[in-house]
Coordinates of C-alpha atoms in Angstrom, one line a residue:
Chain C
X6 CA -8.5 19.2 -23.3
X7 CA -8.9 17.7 -20.0
X8 CA -12.1 15.4 -19.5
X9 CA -13.8 17.7 -16.8
X10 CA -15.6 20.7 -17.1
X11 CA -16.4 22.6 -13.7
X12 CA -20.1 23.5 -13.4
X13 CA -20.1 25.8 -11.0
X14 CA -24.1 26.7 -10.1
X15 CA -24.6 29.5 -7.7
X16 CA -23.7 30.0 -4.6
X17 CA -19.8 29.2 -5.1
X18 CA -19.1 31.7 -7.7
X19 CA -21.7 34.6 -6.3
X20 CA -21.1 34.1 -2.6
X21 CA -18.2 31.9 -2.0
X22 CA -15.6 32.3 -4.8
X23 CA -12.9 30.9 -2.6
X24 CA -14.6 27.6 -3.3
X25 CA -14.1 28.3 -7.2
X26 CA -10.6 29.1 -6.7
X27 CA -9.6 26.1 -4.5
X28 CA -11.2 24.0 -6.8
X29 CA -9.4 24.8 -9.8
X30 CA -6.5 25.5 -7.7
X31 CA -6.3 21.9 -5.8
X32 CA -7.2 20.2 -9.5
X33 CA -4.3 22.1 -11.4
X34 CA -1.8 20.6 -8.7
X35 CA -3.6 17.5 -9.6
X36 CA -2.6 18.2 -13.2
X37 CA -6.3 18.0 -14.0
X38 CA -7.1 21.2 -15.7
X39 CA -11.1 21.9 -15.8
X40 CA -12.5 23.1 -18.6
X41 CA -15.1 26.2 -18.1
X42 CA -18.7 25.5 -18.6
X43 CA -19.4 28.8 -20.6
X44 CA -22.8 29.9 -20.6
X45 CA -24.0 27.5 -17.8
X46 CA -27.0 28.7 -15.5
X47 CA -28.6 27.3 -12.3
X48 CA -28.6 23.8 -12.1
X49 CA -31.7 24.2 -11.3
X50 CA -32.2 24.2 -7.7
X51 CA -33.6 20.7 -6.6
X52 CA -35.7 22.3 -3.8
X53 CA -37.6 24.9 -5.2
X54 CA -37.8 24.0 -9.1
X55 CA -38.2 20.5 -8.7
X56 CA -40.7 20.9 -6.5
X57 CA -42.3 23.4 -8.7
X58 CA -42.2 22.2 -12.2
X59 CA -40.3 19.0 -13.1
X60 CA -40.4 19.7 -16.9
X61 CA -38.8 23.1 -16.1
X62 CA -36.5 21.6 -14.1
X63 CA -35.3 18.6 -16.3
X64 CA -34.9 21.0 -19.4
X65 CA -32.5 23.3 -17.6
X66 CA -30.6 20.6 -16.0
X67 CA -30.2 18.9 -19.4
X68 CA -29.0 22.1 -21.3
X69 CA -26.1 22.2 -18.4
X70 CA -25.3 18.4 -19.1
X71 CA -25.5 19.2 -22.7
X72 CA -23.0 21.9 -22.6
X73 CA -20.7 19.7 -20.8
X74 CA -21.2 16.9 -23.5
X75 CA -20.6 19.4 -26.3
X76 CA -16.8 19.4 -24.8
X77 CA -16.7 16.1 -24.8
X78 CA -16.4 16.3 -21.3
X79 CA -17.9 14.6 -17.8
X80 CA -19.2 17.3 -15.4
X81 CA -17.6 17.9 -12.2
X82 CA -19.9 19.6 -9.6
X83 CA -18.7 21.1 -6.5
X84 CA -22.2 20.9 -4.7
X85 CA -24.6 18.4 -3.2
X86 CA -27.7 20.3 -4.4
X87 CA -26.4 20.7 -7.8
X88 CA -25.4 16.8 -7.8
X89 CA -28.8 16.1 -7.0
X90 CA -30.5 17.8 -9.7
X91 CA -28.0 17.0 -12.6
X92 CA -27.8 13.5 -11.3
X93 CA -31.1 12.8 -11.0
X94 CA -31.9 14.5 -14.0
X95 CA -29.0 12.5 -16.0
X96 CA -30.2 8.9 -14.4
X97 CA -33.5 9.8 -15.9
X98 CA -33.3 10.6 -19.4
X99 CA -30.7 8.0 -19.6
X100 CA -33.3 5.3 -18.8
X101 CA -36.2 7.2 -20.5
X102 CA -36.1 7.6 -24.3
X103 CA -39.5 9.3 -24.3
X104 CA -38.6 12.0 -21.6
X105 CA -35.4 12.5 -23.2
X106 CA -37.1 13.1 -26.6
X107 CA -39.4 15.5 -25.0
X108 CA -36.3 17.4 -23.5
X109 CA -34.2 17.3 -26.7
X110 CA -37.2 18.9 -28.8
X111 CA -36.9 22.2 -26.6
X112 CA -33.1 22.0 -26.4
X113 CA -33.1 21.9 -30.2
X114 CA -34.6 25.0 -30.3
X115 CA -31.7 26.6 -28.5
X116 CA -29.0 24.4 -30.9
X117 CA -28.1 22.1 -27.9
X118 CA -28.9 18.2 -27.5
X119 CA -28.7 16.2 -24.4
X120 CA -27.0 12.9 -25.7
X121 CA -26.4 10.9 -22.4
X122 CA -23.2 10.0 -23.0
X123 CA -21.2 11.8 -20.1
X124 CA -21.4 11.5 -16.7
X125 CA -22.3 14.0 -13.7
X126 CA -19.4 13.4 -11.0
X127 CA -19.3 15.1 -7.7
X128 CA -16.1 16.2 -6.5
X129 CA -15.8 14.3 -3.4
X130 CA -16.8 11.0 -5.4
X131 CA -14.3 12.1 -8.5
X132 CA -11.7 12.3 -5.8
X133 CA -12.2 9.2 -4.1
X134 CA -12.5 7.2 -7.1
X135 CA -10.2 8.4 -9.7
X136 CA -7.7 10.1 -7.6
X137 CA -7.8 7.6 -4.4
X138 CA -7.2 8.4 -0.8
X139 CA -3.6 7.2 -1.1
X140 CA -3.5 10.0 -4.7
X141 CA -4.5 12.6 -2.1
X142 CA -2.3 11.5 0.7
X143 CA 1.1 11.3 -1.7
X144 CA 0.3 14.5 -3.1
X145 CA -0.3 16.6 0.4
X146 CA 2.9 18.7 1.2
X147 CA 1.3 19.8 5.0
X148 CA 0.0 17.5 7.5
X149 CA -2.8 19.2 8.8
X150 CA -3.2 19.0 12.7
X151 CA -7.3 19.9 12.4
X152 CA -9.9 18.2 14.4
X153 CA -12.5 18.2 11.7
X154 CA -16.3 18.1 11.9
X155 CA -17.1 16.2 8.7
X156 CA -20.5 17.2 7.4
X157 CA -21.4 15.0 4.1
X158 CA -24.8 16.7 3.6
X159 CA -28.1 14.8 2.6
X160 CA -27.5 14.5 -1.2
X161 CA -24.1 13.1 -1.5
X162 CA -25.8 10.2 0.1
X163 CA -29.3 10.3 -0.4
X164 CA -31.4 8.8 -1.3
X165 CA -29.5 5.9 -1.5
X166 CA -31.3 4.3 -4.3
X167 CA -30.2 7.1 -6.7
X168 CA -26.8 8.4 -5.5
X169 CA -25.6 5.6 -7.6
X170 CA -21.8 6.5 -6.9
X171 CA -21.2 3.1 -5.8
X172 CA -19.9 4.8 -2.4
X173 CA -22.8 4.5 -0.2
X174 CA -22.5 1.1 1.9
X175 CA -23.6 0.5 5.4
X176 CA -21.0 2.0 6.5
X177 CA -20.0 5.5 5.2
X178 CA -16.9 6.5 5.4
X179 CA -15.5 8.2 1.9
X180 CA -15.5 11.5 2.9
X181 CA -13.9 11.1 6.2
X182 CA -11.0 9.0 4.4
X183 CA -10.4 11.9 2.1
X184 CA -10.5 14.4 5.3
X185 CA -8.2 12.0 6.8
X186 CA -5.9 11.9 4.1
X187 CA -4.5 15.6 4.5
X188 CA -3.5 14.3 8.0
X189 CA -6.6 16.1 9.5
X190 CA -8.6 13.9 12.2
X191 CA -12.1 13.4 11.3
X192 CA -14.1 13.8 14.6
X193 CA -17.2 11.7 15.5
X194 CA -20.4 13.9 16.9
X195 CA -23.7 13.4 17.5
X196 CA -26.1 13.2 14.5
X197 CA -23.2 13.5 12.1
X198 CA -25.4 12.3 9.2
X199 CA -28.0 15.2 10.1
X200 CA -29.5 17.6 7.5
X201 CA -27.6 21.3 7.7
X202 CA -31.2 22.6 7.6
X203 CA -31.1 24.6 4.5
X204 CA -32.5 22.0 1.6
X205 CA -35.7 21.9 0.3
X206 CA -36.5 25.4 -0.1
X207 CA -36.9 25.5 3.4
X208 CA -34.2 28.1 3.9
X209 CA -36.0 30.6 1.8
X210 CA -39.3 29.4 3.5
X211 CA -38.5 29.2 7.0
X212 CA -34.9 30.5 7.9
X213 CA -35.3 30.7 11.3
X214 CA -36.8 27.6 11.9
X215 CA -34.2 25.7 9.5
X216 CA -31.4 27.6 11.5
X217 CA -32.8 25.7 14.8
X218 CA -31.6 22.5 13.0
X219 CA -28.2 24.3 12.3
X220 CA -27.7 25.2 15.6
X221 CA -28.3 21.7 17.0
X222 CA -25.5 20.5 14.7
X223 CA -23.2 23.2 15.8
X224 CA -23.8 22.4 19.4
X225 CA -23.0 18.6 18.8
X226 CA -19.8 19.9 16.9
X227 CA -18.3 22.2 19.6
X228 CA -19.4 19.3 22.2
X229 CA -16.5 17.2 20.2
X230 CA -14.1 20.5 20.3
X231 CA -13.5 20.6 16.6
X232 CA -11.3 23.4 14.7
X233 CA -13.4 23.4 11.7
X234 CA -16.4 22.1 9.7
X235 CA -16.0 20.5 6.2
X236 CA -18.6 20.1 3.7
X237 CA -18.9 19.1 0.5
X238 CA -21.8 21.8 -0.6
X239 CA -21.5 25.2 -1.1
X240 CA -25.2 25.7 0.1
X241 CA -24.4 23.7 3.5
X242 CA -21.4 26.0 3.2
X243 CA -23.8 29.1 3.3
X244 CA -26.3 27.6 6.0
X245 CA -23.3 27.1 8.8
X246 CA -21.1 29.9 7.7
X247 CA -24.0 32.8 7.1
X248 CA -26.3 31.2 9.8
X249 CA -23.7 31.3 12.5
X250 CA -24.1 35.2 12.2
X251 CA -27.5 35.0 11.9
X252 CA -27.8 32.4 15.2
X253 CA -25.7 34.9 17.3
X254 CA -27.3 38.0 16.2
X255 CA -30.6 36.3 16.8
X256 CA -29.8 35.0 20.5
X257 CA -26.8 36.5 21.6
X258 CA -24.8 33.2 21.1
X259 CA -21.2 33.6 20.3
X260 CA -20.4 30.5 17.5
X261 CA -17.5 31.0 15.4
X262 CA -16.4 27.6 13.8
X263 CA -14.6 28.3 10.7
X264 CA -16.6 26.7 7.6
X265 CA -14.3 24.9 4.9
X266 CA -15.5 23.4 1.9
X267 CA -13.3 20.3 1.1
X268 CA -11.3 21.7 -1.6
X269 CA -9.9 24.5 0.8
X270 CA -8.8 22.1 3.0
X271 CA -7.3 20.0 0.4
X272 CA -5.7 23.4 -0.8
X273 CA -4.5 24.3 2.8
X274 CA -2.8 20.8 2.7
X275 CA -1.3 21.2 -0.8
X276 CA 0.4 25.0 0.9
X277 CA -1.8 27.2 -0.9
X278 CA -2.5 30.0 1.8
X279 CA -5.7 30.6 3.5
X280 CA -6.0 33.7 1.3
X281 CA -5.7 32.0 -1.8
X282 CA -8.3 29.5 -1.0
X283 CA -10.5 32.9 0.0
X284 CA -11.3 31.2 3.8
X285 CA -11.0 34.6 5.1
X286 CA -13.9 35.9 3.1
X287 CA -16.4 33.7 4.9
X288 CA -19.1 35.7 7.0
X289 CA -17.7 33.8 10.3
X290 CA -14.7 35.4 11.5
X291 CA -11.8 33.0 10.5
X292 CA -8.9 35.1 11.7
X293 CA -7.8 33.1 14.6
X294 CA -8.3 30.0 12.7
X295 CA -5.8 31.2 10.1
X296 CA -3.1 32.4 12.3
X297 CA -3.3 29.3 13.9
X298 CA -2.8 27.3 10.5
X299 CA 0.0 29.6 10.0
X300 CA 1.9 29.0 13.2
X301 CA 1.6 25.3 13.2
X302 CA -1.4 23.9 12.9
X303 CA 0.4 22.4 9.9
X304 CA 3.4 20.4 9.8
X305 CA 5.7 20.8 6.8
Chain F
X1 CA -66.1 21.2 4.2
X2 CA -64.9 21.5 0.5
X3 CA -67.5 22.8 -1.8
X4 CA -67.9 20.7 -4.8
X5 CA -66.5 23.0 -7.3
X6 CA -65.0 21.9 -10.6
X7 CA -61.7 23.0 -9.7
X8 CA -62.0 21.6 -6.3
X9 CA -62.5 18.3 -7.7
X10 CA -59.6 18.6 -10.0
X11 CA -57.3 19.5 -7.2
X12 CA -59.0 16.1 -4.8
X13 CA -58.1 14.2 -7.9
X14 CA -54.4 15.7 -8.9
X15 CA -53.9 14.9 -5.0
X16 CA -55.4 11.3 -5.0
X17 CA -53.1 10.5 -7.8
X18 CA -49.8 11.9 -6.2
X19 CA -50.4 10.3 -3.3
X20 CA -51.6 6.6 -4.0
X21 CA -48.8 5.5 -2.2
X22 CA -49.1 7.4 0.8
X23 CA -52.2 4.5 1.2
X24 CA -50.0 2.0 2.7
X25 CA -49.4 4.1 5.5
X26 CA -49.7 2.1 9.1
X27 CA -48.8 5.7 10.6
X28 CA -46.2 3.9 12.8
X29 CA -44.1 7.4 13.2
X30 CA -40.8 6.1 12.1
X31 CA -40.8 8.8 9.4
X32 CA -41.7 11.5 12.2
X33 CA -38.8 10.5 14.5
X34 CA -35.8 10.2 11.8
X35 CA -37.3 13.9 10.4
X36 CA -34.5 16.6 11.6
X37 CA -36.9 19.2 10.4
X38 CA -40.0 17.7 12.7
X39 CA -37.5 17.9 15.8
X40 CA -37.2 21.6 15.4
X41 CA -40.4 22.8 13.4
X42 CA -43.9 22.0 13.4
X43 CA -43.7 19.6 10.9
X44 CA -45.1 16.8 11.6
X45 CA -44.5 14.6 8.5
X46 CA -46.3 11.6 9.8
X47 CA -49.6 13.7 10.0
X48 CA -48.6 15.1 6.3
X49 CA -48.7 11.4 4.9
X50 CA -51.9 10.9 6.7
X51 CA -53.8 13.6 5.2
X52 CA -51.7 13.4 2.1
X53 CA -54.4 12.9 -0.9
X54 CA -57.3 13.0 1.5
X55 CA -58.0 16.4 1.7
X56 CA -56.8 19.7 -0.3
X57 CA -56.3 21.5 3.1
X58 CA -52.4 19.9 3.1
X59 CA -52.3 22.7 0.0
X60 CA -52.7 25.6 2.6
X61 CA -50.7 23.6 5.4
X62 CA -47.4 25.6 6.0
X63 CA -45.3 22.5 7.0
X64 CA -45.5 21.2 3.3
X65 CA -42.7 23.9 2.8
X66 CA -40.6 23.0 5.9
X67 CA -39.4 19.7 4.7
X68 CA -35.6 19.8 3.9
X69 CA -35.5 16.8 1.5
X70 CA -33.1 15.0 3.5
X71 CA -34.6 11.7 2.8
X72 CA -34.4 10.1 6.1
X73 CA -38.0 9.2 6.1
X74 CA -37.9 7.7 2.8
X75 CA -35.1 5.6 3.1
X76 CA -36.4 4.4 6.8
X77 CA -40.1 4.1 5.9
X78 CA -41.1 0.3 6.4
X79 CA -43.6 0.4 4.0
X80 CA -41.4 1.8 1.3
X81 CA -43.6 5.1 0.7
X82 CA -41.7 7.4 -1.4
X83 CA -42.6 10.3 1.2
X84 CA -40.5 13.0 0.0
X85 CA -41.5 12.2 -3.6
X86 CA -45.2 12.4 -2.8
X87 CA -44.7 16.1 -1.0
X88 CA -42.6 17.5 -4.2
X89 CA -45.6 16.3 -6.5
X90 CA -47.7 17.6 -3.6
X91 CA -46.0 21.0 -3.9
X92 CA -45.9 21.0 -7.5
X93 CA -49.9 21.1 -7.2
X94 CA -49.7 23.7 -5.1
X95 CA -47.5 25.8 -7.4
X96 CA -49.9 25.1 -10.0
X97 CA -52.8 26.4 -8.2
X98 CA -50.8 29.4 -7.6
X99 CA -50.2 29.1 -3.7
X100 CA -46.7 30.0 -3.7
X101 CA -44.8 31.6 -0.6
X102 CA -43.8 35.0 -1.4
X103 CA -40.0 34.1 -0.8
X104 CA -40.4 31.4 -3.3
X105 CA -41.9 33.4 -6.2
X106 CA -38.9 35.8 -5.7
X107 CA -36.2 32.8 -6.4
X108 CA -38.5 31.8 -9.4
X109 CA -38.2 35.6 -10.5
X110 CA -34.3 35.5 -9.8
X111 CA -34.1 32.2 -12.0
X112 CA -36.0 34.1 -14.8
X113 CA -34.1 37.2 -14.8
X114 CA -30.7 36.4 -14.4
X115 CA -30.5 32.6 -15.0
X116 CA -29.5 31.9 -11.3
X117 CA -31.2 31.1 -8.1
X118 CA -28.6 33.5 -6.5
X119 CA -27.3 35.9 -8.7
X120 CA -24.0 37.7 -8.2
X121 CA -24.0 41.4 -6.6
X122 CA -21.1 44.1 -6.5
X123 CA -19.6 42.9 -3.2
X124 CA -18.9 39.7 -4.7
X125 CA -17.9 40.9 -7.9
X126 CA -15.2 42.6 -5.7
X127 CA -14.3 39.7 -4.0
X128 CA -14.0 37.5 -7.1
X129 CA -11.4 39.9 -8.4
X130 CA -9.8 40.1 -5.1
X131 CA -9.4 36.3 -5.2
X132 CA -8.0 36.5 -8.6
X133 CA -11.0 35.4 -10.2
X134 CA -12.5 37.2 -13.1
X135 CA -15.4 39.8 -12.0
X136 CA -17.9 37.3 -13.5
X137 CA -18.2 34.0 -13.4
X138 CA -18.1 31.7 -16.9
X139 CA -21.7 31.4 -16.5
X140 CA -25.1 33.4 -17.9
X141 CA -23.9 36.1 -15.8
X142 CA -21.2 36.5 -18.5
X143 CA -22.6 35.4 -22.0
X144 CA -25.9 37.5 -22.7
X145 CA -26.7 34.8 -25.5
X146 CA -26.5 32.1 -22.8
X147 CA -28.7 34.0 -20.9
X148 CA -31.0 34.5 -23.5
X149 CA -31.0 30.7 -24.2
X150 CA -32.1 29.9 -20.9
X151 CA -34.8 32.6 -21.0
X152 CA -36.4 31.1 -24.0
X153 CA -36.2 27.2 -22.7
X154 CA -38.1 28.8 -19.2
X155 CA -40.9 30.3 -21.7
X156 CA -40.8 27.0 -23.6
X157 CA -42.0 25.2 -20.3
X158 CA -44.8 28.3 -19.0
X159 CA -42.2 28.9 -16.3
X160 CA -43.5 32.6 -16.3
X161 CA -46.6 31.1 -14.2
X162 CA -44.8 30.9 -11.2
X163 CA -43.5 34.2 -11.6
X164 CA -46.2 36.3 -11.8
X165 CA -48.4 36.8 -9.0
X166 CA -52.2 36.2 -9.9
X167 CA -54.0 37.3 -7.4
X168 CA -57.5 36.5 -8.4
X169 CA -56.5 32.7 -8.6
X170 CA -55.2 33.2 -5.1
X171 CA -58.4 34.3 -4.1
X172 CA -60.3 31.5 -6.2
X173 CA -58.2 29.0 -3.8
X174 CA -59.1 31.0 -0.7
X175 CA -62.4 30.0 -1.5
X176 CA -62.3 26.3 -2.9
X177 CA -59.1 24.7 -1.0

């Protein structure tokens, strides 16, 4: 049994299965077999559900963590939104015994218990702290010759006081370091830390407005002539990838920046093909990018 | 403007309680200048903080739902006001009084029916198998007992109130808020 179970969330398994496959393949290559988290649900999403009713939000979140605890695992999430929900729920329940009791009374009815003896980990935070930049560098077989626009996404780093990962300092570089461990170059661009636009239920509520935020980021990335966007969150991934198609349709533009989750970038550097990592399944056409990868955008 | 009905007093009290922190606001505008949504939408977070707790008009404001919860404003507020957390509390009051955007009600219905806010569909079942993954992920999608558990928990939390469109209550709010 490994010490980690993979929490899938909604968007990765149901819209970007390449991210699920890439996570499993890259961890397997690292010698870590991720346990399936059978019967997990939506985290539930921090934007709408936390907004609406905190009890519901906390109860479902604690059920997901409890499933992982039942396997004696820490829970690994590949999504900033899920991280925000699950980490915050974990933190609140660990420090507030009254709240924990209240939630457990509901969970007992379904045969579960939140014990609070394990941790919620984000894949980027886990790789940085447990494998390390040098560890990644060692396992990489193909040096990626790519200019990358790193998109941290809000809930990997904010709110700072609750992120609790120990990685948030005045100079936030942990994600850039992991990207550069693959041989790629993390390119600085204007408003790099800005939101993708999707969070907080805004994508559902005012999609066109959120796409204006997204487009601003895309323009800033293009300014620096990047080859791709690398994110740590399937929801940001959706907003950038599917969002480019929406913007092109609405405004007659021609955005075509490939969007990769970090596990997909790492997969390329480990020698998996773009198809094995589902990079071809994006909404935005990735054919040119894939061709260039195959023609030596990587150096063995 | 507000008629002092029982319902209305209740809402005003709830808003006031949710927003005590915002009373410290000196309207410096650091929040607005760091708000990515405000640069591209009509959201003016400074104004929202100003009226939070002071008027139930905020519940009818579209801007309440334009915040992406990026936390820039909260991290930078020189008065240490928990702006995003306050927004979330006010949204919750809104939802409880059945002022819910149809798009968000639809997301709630998805959660109650499938246990996922974004459920699978046939196209993605095919894409999963093409990737060498099983057609259904190892989630509530694959395990009916687990889905029933989630539904049971949602019911025990009274979550149905957000999925059912209670038009009468909506009318009440139109008159009072």
